[in-house]
PDB file of N, CA and C in Angstrom:
ATOM      1  N   MET A   5     -15.062  -3.258  -2.119  1.00 52.00           N
ATOM      2  CA  MET A   5     -14.706  -4.638  -3.023  1.00 52.00           C
ATOM      3  C   MET A   5     -15.084  -4.611  -3.941  1.00 52.00           C
ATOM      4  N   GLY A   6     -14.076  -4.890  -4.750  1.00 66.00           N
ATOM      5  CA  GLY A   6     -14.395  -5.892  -6.288  1.00 66.00           C
ATOM      6  C   GLY A   6     -13.733  -6.068  -6.297  1.00 66.00           C
ATOM      7  N   THR A   7     -13.600  -6.703  -7.670  1.00 76.00           N
ATOM      8  CA  THR A   7     -12.929  -7.638  -8.434  1.00 76.00           C
ATOM      9  C   THR A   7     -11.801  -7.782  -8.549  1.00 76.00           C
ATOM     10  N   ILE A   8     -10.508  -8.807  -8.499  1.00 85.00           N
ATOM     11  CA  ILE A   8      -9.387  -8.412  -8.710  1.00 85.00           C
ATOM     12  C   ILE A   8      -8.923  -8.883 -10.092  1.00 85.00           C
ATOM     13  N   ALA A   9      -8.267  -8.155 -11.109  1.00 88.00           N
ATOM     14  CA  ALA A   9      -6.787  -8.548 -12.170  1.00 88.00           C
ATOM     15  C   ALA A   9      -6.997  -9.390 -11.663  1.00 88.00           C
ATOM     16  N   GLN A  10      -6.326 -10.367 -12.798  1.00 88.00           N
ATOM     17  CA  GLN A  10      -5.907 -11.139 -12.993  1.00 88.00           C
ATOM     18  C   GLN A  10      -4.201 -11.458 -13.037  1.00 88.00           C
ATOM     19  N   ARG A  11      -3.842  -9.892 -12.916  1.00 92.00           N
ATOM     20  CA  ARG A  11      -2.162  -9.847 -13.191  1.00 92.00           C
ATOM     21  C   ARG A  11      -2.132  -9.527 -11.246  1.00 92.00           C
ATOM     22  N   ASP A  12      -3.467  -8.869 -10.250  1.00 94.00           N
ATOM     23  CA  ASP A  12      -2.988  -8.900  -8.883  1.00 94.00           C
ATOM     24  C   ASP A  12      -3.303  -9.966  -8.729  1.00 94.00           C
ATOM     25  N   LEU A  13      -3.777 -10.572  -8.889  1.00 92.00           N
ATOM     26  CA  LEU A  13      -4.097 -11.875  -8.434  1.00 92.00           C
ATOM     27  C   LEU A  13      -2.686 -13.340  -8.379  1.00 92.00           C
ATOM     28  N   TYR A  14      -2.414 -12.956  -9.618  1.00 94.00           N
ATOM     29  CA  TYR A  14      -1.029 -13.822  -9.217  1.00 94.00           C
ATOM     30  C   TYR A  14       0.161 -13.305  -9.070  1.00 94.00           C
ATOM     31  N   ARG A  15       0.544 -11.906  -8.750  1.00 96.00           N
ATOM     32  CA  ARG A  15       1.623 -11.005  -7.945  1.00 96.00           C
ATOM     33  C   ARG A  15       1.220 -10.994  -6.539  1.00 96.00           C
ATOM     34  N   LEU A  16      -0.402 -10.867  -5.851  1.00 96.00           N
ATOM     35  CA  LEU A  16      -0.278 -10.892  -4.261  1.00 96.00           C
ATOM     36  C   LEU A  16      -0.040 -12.577  -4.138  1.00 96.00           C
ATOM     37  N   ILE A  17      -0.189 -13.708  -5.543  1.00 95.00           N
ATOM     38  CA  ILE A  17       0.767 -15.135  -4.577  1.00 95.00           C
ATOM     39  C   ILE A  17       1.152 -15.865  -3.951  1.00 95.00           C
ATOM     40  N   ALA A  18       2.196 -14.961  -5.473  1.00 96.00           N
ATOM     41  CA  ALA A  18       3.520 -15.014  -5.744  1.00 96.00           C
ATOM     42  C   ALA A  18       4.174 -14.859  -4.972  1.00 96.00           C
ATOM     43  N   ASP A  19       4.380 -12.824  -4.279  1.00 96.00           N
ATOM     44  CA  ASP A  19       4.101 -12.706  -3.173  1.00 96.00           C
ATOM     45  C   ASP A  19       3.461 -12.884  -1.942  1.00 96.00           C
ATOM     46  N   SER A  20       2.655 -13.707  -1.964  1.00 95.00           N
ATOM     47  CA  SER A  20       2.825 -14.584  -0.546  1.00 95.00           C
ATOM     48  C   SER A  20       3.708 -15.820  -0.353  1.00 95.00           C
ATOM     49  N   ASN A  21       3.504 -16.630  -1.955  1.00 94.00           N
ATOM     50  CA  ASN A  21       3.953 -17.515  -1.621  1.00 94.00           C
ATOM     51  C   ASN A  21       6.429 -17.053  -1.058  1.00 94.00           C
ATOM     52  N   GLY A  22       6.288 -15.702  -1.583  1.00 96.00           N
ATOM     53  CA  GLY A  22       8.094 -15.462  -1.157  1.00 96.00           C
ATOM     54  C   GLY A  22       7.202 -15.236   0.174  1.00 96.00           C
ATOM     55  N   ARG A  23       7.292 -15.043   0.443  1.00 94.00           N
ATOM     56  CA  ARG A  23       7.280 -15.151   2.061  1.00 94.00           C
ATOM     57  C   ARG A  23       6.812 -15.887   2.940  1.00 94.00           C
ATOM     58  N   GLY A  24       6.833 -17.566   2.107  1.00 95.00           N
ATOM     59  CA  GLY A  24       6.463 -18.420   2.204  1.00 95.00           C
ATOM     60  C   GLY A  24       5.260 -18.979   3.770  1.00 95.00           C
ATOM     61  N   GLU A  25       4.371 -17.483   3.317  1.00 93.00           N
ATOM     62  CA  GLU A  25       2.471 -17.776   3.783  1.00 93.00           C
ATOM     63  C   GLU A  25       1.415 -18.706   2.690  1.00 93.00           C
ATOM     64  N   ARG A  26       0.424 -19.413   3.562  1.00 92.00           N
ATOM     65  CA  ARG A  26       0.250 -19.331   2.190  1.00 92.00           C
ATOM     66  C   ARG A  26      -1.772 -18.711   1.980  1.00 92.00           C
ATOM     67  N   VAL A  27      -2.023 -19.399   1.156  1.00 94.00           N
ATOM     68  CA  VAL A  27      -2.104 -18.554   0.607  1.00 94.00           C
ATOM     69  C   VAL A  27      -4.030 -19.025   0.201  1.00 94.00           C
ATOM     70  N   VAL A  28      -5.094 -18.488   0.793  1.00 94.00           N
ATOM     71  CA  VAL A  28      -6.536 -19.448   0.077  1.00 94.00           C
ATOM     72  C   VAL A  28      -7.600 -19.068  -1.279  1.00 94.00           C
ATOM     73  N   VAL A  29      -7.564 -19.331  -2.476  1.00 93.00           N
ATOM     74  CA  VAL A  29      -8.100 -19.354  -3.912  1.00 93.00           C
ATOM     75  C   VAL A  29      -9.462 -19.351  -3.718  1.00 93.00           C
ATOM     76  N   ALA A  30     -10.372 -18.545  -3.926  1.00 91.00           N
ATOM     77  CA  ALA A  30     -11.722 -18.561  -3.657  1.00 91.00           C
ATOM     78  C   ALA A  30     -12.539 -18.642  -5.082  1.00 91.00           C
ATOM     79  N   THR A  31     -12.457 -18.978  -6.505  1.00 90.00           N
ATOM     80  CA  THR A  31     -13.356 -18.529  -7.553  1.00 90.00           C
ATOM     81  C   THR A  31     -14.886 -19.460  -7.185  1.00 90.00           C
ATOM     82  N   VAL A  32     -15.749 -17.898  -7.724  1.00 87.00           N
ATOM     83  CA  VAL A  32     -16.684 -19.043  -7.885  1.00 87.00           C
ATOM     84  C   VAL A  32     -17.451 -19.607  -9.572  1.00 87.00           C
ATOM     85  N   ALA A  33     -17.758 -20.669  -9.152  1.00 87.00           N
ATOM     86  CA  ALA A  33     -17.147 -21.405 -10.329  1.00 87.00           C
ATOM     87  C   ALA A  33     -18.912 -21.541 -11.045  1.00 87.00           C
ATOM     88  N   HIS A  34     -20.147 -21.867 -10.563  1.00 86.00           N
ATOM     89  CA  HIS A  34     -21.415 -21.073 -10.770  1.00 86.00           C
ATOM     90  C   HIS A  34     -22.637 -20.663 -10.511  1.00 86.00           C
ATOM     91  N   THR A  35     -23.083 -20.107 -11.452  1.00 81.00           N
ATOM     92  CA  THR A  35     -24.024 -19.123 -10.650  1.00 81.00           C
ATOM     93  C   THR A  35     -25.740 -19.563 -11.232  1.00 81.00           C
ATOM     94  N   ARG A  36     -26.887 -19.014 -10.276  1.00 83.00           N
ATOM     95  CA  ARG A  36     -27.889 -18.302 -10.819  1.00 83.00           C
ATOM     96  C   ARG A  36     -28.683 -17.704 -10.465  1.00 83.00           C
ATOM     97  N   GLY A  37     -29.607 -17.179 -11.362  1.00 79.00           N
ATOM     98  CA  GLY A  37     -30.291 -15.982 -11.735  1.00 79.00           C
ATOM     99  C   GLY A  37     -29.334 -15.519 -10.976  1.00 79.00           C
ATOM    100  N   SER A  38     -29.411 -13.324 -10.367  1.00 78.00           N
ATOM    101  CA  SER A  38     -29.293 -12.196  -9.963  1.00 78.00           C
ATOM    102  C   SER A  38     -27.810 -12.643  -9.207  1.00 78.00           C
ATOM    103  N   THR A  39     -26.357 -12.847  -9.086  1.00 80.00           N
ATOM    104  CA  THR A  39     -25.812 -12.775  -8.282  1.00 80.00           C
ATOM    105  C   THR A  39     -24.896 -11.342  -8.417  1.00 80.00           C
ATOM    106  N   PRO A  40     -24.083 -11.124  -7.306  1.00 76.00           N
ATOM    107  CA  PRO A  40     -23.536  -9.871  -7.109  1.00 76.00           C
ATOM    108  C   PRO A  40     -21.812  -9.953  -7.597  1.00 76.00           C
ATOM    109  N   GLN A  41     -20.821 -11.231  -8.046  1.00 80.00           N
ATOM    110  CA  GLN A  41     -20.702 -11.234  -9.297  1.00 80.00           C
ATOM    111  C   GLN A  41     -20.690 -12.821  -9.802  1.00 80.00           C
ATOM    112  N   ARG A  42     -20.644 -12.535 -10.863  1.00 81.00           N
ATOM    113  CA  ARG A  42     -19.981 -13.599 -11.888  1.00 81.00           C
ATOM    114  C   ARG A  42     -18.995 -15.273 -11.838  1.00 81.00           C
ATOM    115  N   ARG A  43     -19.199 -15.885 -12.841  1.00 82.00           N
ATOM    116  CA  ARG A  43     -18.628 -17.259 -12.708  1.00 82.00           C
ATOM    117  C   ARG A  43     -17.126 -16.561 -13.311  1.00 82.00           C
ATOM    118  N   GLY A  44     -16.736 -16.746 -12.285  1.00 85.00           N
ATOM    119  CA  GLY A  44     -14.331 -16.624 -12.827  1.00 85.00           C
ATOM    120  C   GLY A  44     -14.247 -15.799 -11.775  1.00 85.00           C
ATOM    121  N   ALA A  45     -15.444 -15.281 -10.791  1.00 87.00           N
ATOM    122  CA  ALA A  45     -14.770 -13.999 -10.087  1.00 87.00           C
ATOM    123  C   ALA A  45     -13.444 -14.927  -8.386  1.00 87.00           C
ATOM    124  N   LYS A  46     -12.722 -13.924  -8.537  1.00 91.00           N
ATOM    125  CA  LYS A  46     -11.758 -14.430  -7.456  1.00 91.00           C
ATOM    126  C   LYS A  46     -11.579 -13.645  -5.883  1.00 91.00           C
ATOM    127  N   MET A  47     -10.853 -14.655  -5.818  1.00 92.00           N
ATOM    128  CA  MET A  47     -10.617 -14.086  -2.906  1.00 92.00           C
ATOM    129  C   MET A  47      -9.633 -14.818  -3.065  1.00 92.00           C
ATOM    130  N   LEU A  48      -9.241 -13.999  -2.431  1.00 94.00           N
ATOM    131  CA  LEU A  48      -8.065 -14.449  -1.662  1.00 94.00           C
ATOM    132  C   LEU A  48      -7.448 -14.370  -0.760  1.00 94.00           C
ATOM    133  N   PHE A  49      -7.593 -14.891   0.491  1.00 94.00           N
ATOM    134  CA  PHE A  49      -7.737 -15.489   1.886  1.00 94.00           C
ATOM    135  C   PHE A  49      -6.303 -15.241   2.478  1.00 94.00           C
ATOM    136  N   PHE A  50      -5.672 -14.099   2.896  1.00 94.00           N
ATOM    137  CA  PHE A  50      -4.612 -14.781   3.677  1.00 94.00           C
ATOM    138  C   PHE A  50      -3.835 -15.358   4.186  1.00 94.00           C
ATOM    139  N   GLU A  51      -2.736 -15.563   4.951  1.00 91.00           N
ATOM    140  CA  GLU A  51      -3.079 -16.110   6.941  1.00 91.00           C
ATOM    141  C   GLU A  51      -3.351 -15.501   7.526  1.00 91.00           C
ATOM    142  N   ASP A  52      -2.601 -14.007   7.596  1.00 90.00           N
ATOM    143  CA  ASP A  52      -2.630 -12.403   8.509  1.00 90.00           C
ATOM    144  C   ASP A  52      -4.419 -12.333   9.091  1.00 90.00           C
ATOM    145  N   GLY A  53      -5.613 -13.569   7.753  1.00 90.00           N
ATOM    146  CA  GLY A  53      -7.072 -12.580   8.211  1.00 90.00           C
ATOM    147  C   GLY A  53      -7.248 -11.722   7.013  1.00 90.00           C
ATOM    148  N   LYS A  54      -6.457 -10.819   6.219  1.00 92.00           N
ATOM    149  CA  LYS A  54      -6.468 -10.378   4.649  1.00 92.00           C
ATOM    150  C   LYS A  54      -7.046 -11.001   3.680  1.00 92.00           C
ATOM    151  N   THR A  55      -7.258 -10.025   3.422  1.00 92.00           N
ATOM    152  CA  THR A  55      -8.385 -10.896   1.384  1.00 92.00           C
ATOM    153  C   THR A  55      -8.184  -9.659   1.293  1.00 92.00           C
ATOM    154  N   ALA A  56      -7.984 -10.680  -0.774  1.00 93.00           N
ATOM    155  CA  ALA A  56      -8.398  -9.513  -2.253  1.00 93.00           C
ATOM    156  C   ALA A  56      -9.465 -10.389  -2.662  1.00 93.00           C
ATOM    157  N   GLY A  57     -10.736  -9.458  -3.712  1.00 91.00           N
ATOM    158  CA  GLY A  57     -10.627  -9.611  -4.519  1.00 91.00           C
ATOM    159  C   GLY A  57     -12.584 -10.162  -3.169  1.00 91.00           C
ATOM    160  N   THR A  58     -13.861 -10.720  -4.004  1.00 89.00           N
ATOM    161  CA  THR A  58     -14.663 -10.450  -3.601  1.00 89.00           C
ATOM    162  C   THR A  58     -15.507 -12.137  -4.040  1.00 89.00           C
ATOM    163  N   VAL A  59     -16.196 -12.260  -3.424  1.00 87.00           N
ATOM    164  CA  VAL A  59     -17.156 -13.868  -3.724  1.00 87.00           C
ATOM    165  C   VAL A  59     -18.854 -13.413  -4.004  1.00 87.00           C
ATOM    166  N   GLY A  60     -18.671 -12.115  -3.711  1.00 84.00           N
ATOM    167  CA  GLY A  60     -20.231 -11.780  -3.885  1.00 84.00           C
ATOM    168  C   GLY A  60     -20.621 -11.324  -2.358  1.00 84.00           C
ATOM    169  N   GLY A  61     -20.209 -11.046  -1.162  1.00 80.00           N
ATOM    170  CA  GLY A  61     -20.391 -10.616  -0.069  1.00 80.00           C
ATOM    171  C   GLY A  61     -21.200 -11.501   0.853  1.00 80.00           C
ATOM    172  N   GLY A  62     -21.883 -10.213   1.813  1.00 83.00           N
ATOM    173  CA  GLY A  62     -23.116 -10.962   3.200  1.00 83.00           C
ATOM    174  C   GLY A  62     -22.664 -12.707   2.935  1.00 83.00           C
ATOM    175  N   CYS A  63     -24.029 -13.985   3.426  1.00 83.00           N
ATOM    176  CA  CYS A  63     -23.869 -15.103   3.911  1.00 83.00           C
ATOM    177  C   CYS A  63     -22.847 -16.556   3.381  1.00 83.00           C
ATOM    178  N   VAL A  64     -22.860 -15.698   1.788  1.00 82.00           N
ATOM    179  CA  VAL A  64     -21.920 -16.507   0.739  1.00 82.00           C
ATOM    180  C   VAL A  64     -20.501 -16.236   1.520  1.00 82.00           C
ATOM    181  N   GLU A  65     -20.351 -15.120   0.691  1.00 85.00           N
ATOM    182  CA  GLU A  65     -18.996 -14.765   1.882  1.00 85.00           C
ATOM    183  C   GLU A  65     -18.535 -15.006   2.534  1.00 85.00           C
ATOM    184  N   ALA A  66     -19.151 -14.944   3.757  1.00 88.00           N
ATOM    185  CA  ALA A  66     -18.710 -15.473   5.313  1.00 88.00           C
ATOM    186  C   ALA A  66     -18.332 -16.930   5.643  1.00 88.00           C
ATOM    187  N   GLU A  67     -19.433 -18.007   3.844  1.00 88.00           N
ATOM    188  CA  GLU A  67     -19.594 -19.139   4.057  1.00 88.00           C
ATOM    189  C   GLU A  67     -18.351 -19.164   2.908  1.00 88.00           C
ATOM    190  N   VAL A  68     -18.098 -19.125   2.662  1.00 89.00           N
ATOM    191  CA  VAL A  68     -16.038 -19.222   2.102  1.00 89.00           C
ATOM    192  C   VAL A  68     -15.096 -19.021   3.089  1.00 89.00           C
ATOM    193  N   TRP A  69     -15.335 -18.152   3.679  1.00 89.00           N
ATOM    194  CA  TRP A  69     -14.872 -17.296   4.465  1.00 89.00           C
ATOM    195  C   TRP A  69     -14.322 -18.354   5.171  1.00 89.00           C
ATOM    196  N   ALA A  70     -15.317 -19.312   6.060  1.00 91.00           N
ATOM    197  CA  ALA A  70     -14.916 -20.431   7.291  1.00 91.00           C
ATOM    198  C   ALA A  70     -14.544 -21.948   5.911  1.00 91.00           C
ATOM    199  N   GLU A  71     -14.425 -21.632   4.831  1.00 90.00           N
ATOM    200  CA  GLU A  71     -13.942 -22.871   3.982  1.00 90.00           C
ATOM    201  C   GLU A  71     -13.159 -22.412   4.616  1.00 90.00           C
ATOM    202  N   ALA A  72     -11.925 -20.912   3.939  1.00 91.00           N
ATOM    203  CA  ALA A  72     -11.144 -20.655   3.761  1.00 91.00           C
ATOM    204  C   ALA A  72      -9.584 -21.465   4.310  1.00 91.00           C
ATOM    205  N   ARG A  73     -10.971 -21.292   6.283  1.00 90.00           N
ATOM    206  CA  ARG A  73     -10.048 -20.606   7.206  1.00 90.00           C
ATOM    207  C   ARG A  73      -9.959 -22.672   7.907  1.00 90.00           C
ATOM    208  N   GLU A  74     -10.795 -23.292   7.457  1.00 92.00           N
ATOM    209  CA  GLU A  74     -10.262 -24.795   7.474  1.00 92.00           C
ATOM    210  C   GLU A  74      -9.811 -25.010   6.128  1.00 92.00           C
ATOM    211  N   ALA A  75      -9.919 -24.797   5.451  1.00 92.00           N
ATOM    212  CA  ALA A  75      -8.927 -24.915   4.469  1.00 92.00           C
ATOM    213  C   ALA A  75      -7.525 -24.841   4.513  1.00 92.00           C
ATOM    214  N   MET A  76      -7.430 -23.857   5.261  1.00 89.00           N
ATOM    215  CA  MET A  76      -5.619 -23.434   5.949  1.00 89.00           C
ATOM    216  C   MET A  76      -5.266 -24.061   7.116  1.00 89.00           C
ATOM    217  N   ARG A  77      -5.992 -24.191   8.049  1.00 89.00           N
ATOM    218  CA  ARG A  77      -6.168 -24.463   8.910  1.00 89.00           C
ATOM    219  C   ARG A  77      -5.858 -25.879   8.972  1.00 89.00           C
ATOM    220  N   CYS A  78      -6.542 -27.532   7.765  1.00 89.00           N
ATOM    221  CA  CYS A  78      -5.818 -28.008   7.444  1.00 89.00           C
ATOM    222  C   CYS A  78      -4.772 -28.111   6.111  1.00 89.00           C
ATOM    223  N   GLY A  79      -4.335 -27.232   5.802  1.00 81.00           N
ATOM    224  CA  GLY A  79      -3.062 -27.340   5.280  1.00 81.00           C
ATOM    225  C   GLY A  79      -4.138 -28.291   3.178  1.00 81.00           C
ATOM    226  N   ILE A  80      -4.844 -27.930   3.341  1.00 69.00           N
ATOM    227  CA  ILE A  80      -5.374 -28.540   1.933  1.00 69.00           C
ATOM    228  C   ILE A  80      -5.111 -27.557   1.084  1.00 69.00           C
TER     229      ILE A  80
END
């Protein structure tokens, strides 16, 4: 899974919105040292468990996934 093009990002968000489904967008806001993704990289998390894009993989992505699930659960 790689970075997601901006046009694809907005299309996927609009498609989800059109179906009445929530989507969470995670964005890399700051990096330090060697990182797999640059600032601005985005990942979408959909209600059905699917994702698009990446924020770096591994432990970082697992933590972001957990935060995305919580945001969906709480409606933040």
